[in-house]
Coordinates of C-alpha atoms in Angstrom, one line a residue:
M1 CA 0.0 0.0 0.0
C2 CA 0.9 3.6 -0.4
R3 CA 2.2 5.7 2.3
C4 CA -0.6 8.2 1.7
I5 CA -3.3 5.9 2.9
A6 CA -1.6 5.4 6.2
Y7 CA -1.0 9.1 6.5
D8 CA -4.7 9.9 5.8
F9 CA -5.8 7.2 8.3
L10 CA -3.5 8.7 11.0
N11 CA -4.5 12.2 10.1
D12 CA -8.2 11.3 10.4
K13 CA -7.5 9.6 13.7
Y14 CA -5.6 12.7 14.9
D15 CA -8.5 15.0 13.9
A16 CA -11.0 12.8 15.8
L17 CA -8.7 12.7 18.9
F18 CA -8.2 16.5 18.7
K19 CA -11.9 17.1 18.6
E20 CA -12.4 14.8 21.6
Y21 CA -9.6 16.7 23.4
I22 CA -11.3 20.0 22.7
S23 CA -14.6 18.7 23.9
L24 CA -13.0 17.3 27.1
R25 CA -11.2 20.6 27.7
V26 CA -14.6 22.4 27.5
K27 CA -16.1 19.9 29.8
H28 CA -13.2 20.2 32.2
K29 CA -13.6 24.0 32.4
E30 CA -17.3 23.6 33.1
L31 CA -16.6 21.1 35.9
K32 CA -14.0 23.4 37.4
K33 CA -16.5 26.2 37.5
Q34 CA -19.1 23.9 39.1
V35 CA -16.5 22.7 41.7
A36 CA -15.6 26.3 42.5
Q37 CA -19.3 27.3 42.9
Y38 CA -19.8 24.2 45.1
N39 CA -16.8 25.1 47.2
E40 CA -18.0 28.7 47.5
K41 CA -21.4 27.6 48.6
R42 CA -19.9 25.1 51.1
S43 CA -17.6 27.8 52.5
Y44 CA -20.6 30.2 52.8
A45 CA -22.6 27.5 54.5
K46 CA -19.7 26.8 56.9
K47 CA -19.3 30.5 57.8
Q48 CA -23.1 30.8 58.3
E49 CA -23.0 27.7 60.5
Q50 CA -20.1 29.1 62.5
S51 CA -21.9 32.4 62.8
D52 CA -25.0 30.7 64.0
S53 CA -23.0 28.7 66.5
M54 CA -21.6 31.9 67.9
M55 CA -25.1 33.2 68.6
I56 CA -26.4 32.8 72.2
D57 CA -30.0 32.5 73.1
I58 CA -30.6 34.9 76.0
G59 CA -34.3 33.9 76.3
H60 CA -37.6 34.1 74.4
G61 CA -35.7 33.0 71.3
I62 CA -33.7 36.2 71.1
L63 CA -30.2 35.6 69.8
L64 CA -27.1 37.7 70.5
H65 CA -23.6 37.3 69.2
Q66 CA -21.3 35.7 71.8
E67 CA -18.8 38.5 71.6
V68 CA -21.5 41.2 72.1
L69 CA -22.9 39.3 75.1
E70 CA -19.4 38.9 76.7
N71 CA -18.9 42.7 76.4
V72 CA -22.3 43.3 77.9
L73 CA -21.6 41.0 80.8
I74 CA -18.2 42.7 81.4
D75 CA -19.8 46.2 81.5
G76 CA -23.0 45.0 83.3
T77 CA -21.8 45.2 86.8
S78 CA -25.3 45.7 88.3
P79 CA -28.8 44.6 87.3
T80 CA -29.8 47.9 85.8
K81 CA -26.5 48.4 84.0
L82 CA -26.8 44.9 82.5
A83 CA -30.4 45.5 81.4
R84 CA -29.5 48.8 79.8
K85 CA -26.4 47.3 78.0
L86 CA -28.6 44.5 76.7
F87 CA -31.2 47.0 75.6
V88 CA -28.6 49.0 73.6
A89 CA -27.3 45.8 72.1
L90 CA -30.8 44.6 71.0
F91 CA -32.4 47.8 69.9
R92 CA -31.4 50.4 67.3
L93 CA -32.1 54.1 67.9
E94 CA -34.5 54.1 65.0
E95 CA -36.6 51.4 66.6
V96 CA -36.8 53.2 69.9
I97 CA -37.9 56.6 68.7
G98 CA -41.7 57.2 69.1
K99 CA -42.2 54.0 71.2
S100 CA -42.6 53.1 74.8
L101 CA -41.7 50.2 77.0
S102 CA -45.3 49.2 77.7
G103 CA -47.4 50.8 74.9
K104 CA -49.8 52.1 77.5
K105 CA -51.1 55.6 78.1
C106 CA -48.7 57.8 80.2
N107 CA -50.0 58.6 83.7
V108 CA -48.3 62.0 83.8
Y109 CA -49.2 63.3 80.4
Q110 CA -52.8 62.1 80.0
N111 CA -53.4 64.3 76.9
K112 CA -50.5 62.7 74.9
E113 CA -51.3 59.9 72.4
V114 CA -50.4 56.4 73.3
K115 CA -47.0 55.3 71.9
Q116 CA -46.5 51.9 70.2
Q117 CA -44.9 49.2 72.4
L118 CA -41.3 48.1 71.8
D119 CA -40.9 44.4 70.9
P120 CA -42.2 42.6 74.1
E121 CA -40.2 39.5 73.3
R122 CA -36.9 41.4 73.4
I123 CA -37.9 43.3 76.5
G124 CA -38.9 40.1 78.2
A125 CA -35.6 38.5 77.2
I126 CA -33.7 41.4 78.6
I127 CA -35.6 41.3 81.9
D128 CA -35.5 37.5 82.3
F129 CA -31.8 37.3 81.4
T130 CA -31.0 40.0 83.9
M131 CA -33.1 38.3 86.6
S132 CA -31.2 35.0 85.9
R133 CA -27.9 36.8 86.5
Y134 CA -29.2 38.9 89.4
P135 CA -32.0 37.0 91.2
H136 CA -32.4 39.7 93.8
A137 CA -33.2 42.3 91.2
S138 CA -36.7 43.8 90.9
K139 CA -38.6 43.6 87.6
A140 CA -40.1 47.0 88.4
V141 CA -36.7 48.6 88.9
L142 CA -35.4 47.0 85.7
R143 CA -38.4 48.3 83.7
Q144 CA -38.0 51.8 85.2
S145 CA -34.3 51.7 84.2
L146 CA -35.2 50.6 80.7
A147 CA -37.8 53.4 80.4
A148 CA -35.2 55.9 81.5
K149 CA -32.8 54.5 78.9
I150 CA -35.4 55.0 76.2
Q151 CA -35.8 58.6 77.2
Q152 CA -32.1 59.1 77.3
M153 CA -31.7 57.6 73.8
V154 CA -34.5 59.8 72.4
S155 CA -33.1 63.0 74.0
Y156 CA -29.6 62.1 72.7
K157 CA -31.1 61.8 69.3
D158 CA -32.8 65.2 69.7
M159 CA -29.5 66.8 70.7
W160 CA -27.4 65.5 67.8
F161 CA -29.8 64.9 64.9

């Protein structure tokens, strides 16, 4: 046989293998992308899991970051200080403005309209957590302290904003 037939046969085989190689390269790139996406999702899920594990339930299903709670506990050297620190950690200023602790009519200013109540679950968690740390504390005194903190935050807002 002629050398040309063998050459043509090998050339056809080379072309077929080259096409297969290109196809496999494309598939390889797609799989690399999928693996990268999977790893990114897995890493995000792991970070989320770690973040969730660093959350501490202080009661009533209210979660607080472990670091924040540790700082609050360091600064909360008395029942009222602890309650106020927890309050600041759990409520933003925007949430506090125009609201009250109980949502009831004020005894002193009867002509003023009733303010909306702050989240009772978070308030309950603050009081219960504080009571668990300081069993001798009075709920009434804690509520008075929180009400004063609300007034302080609102007046602070009026001073600076």
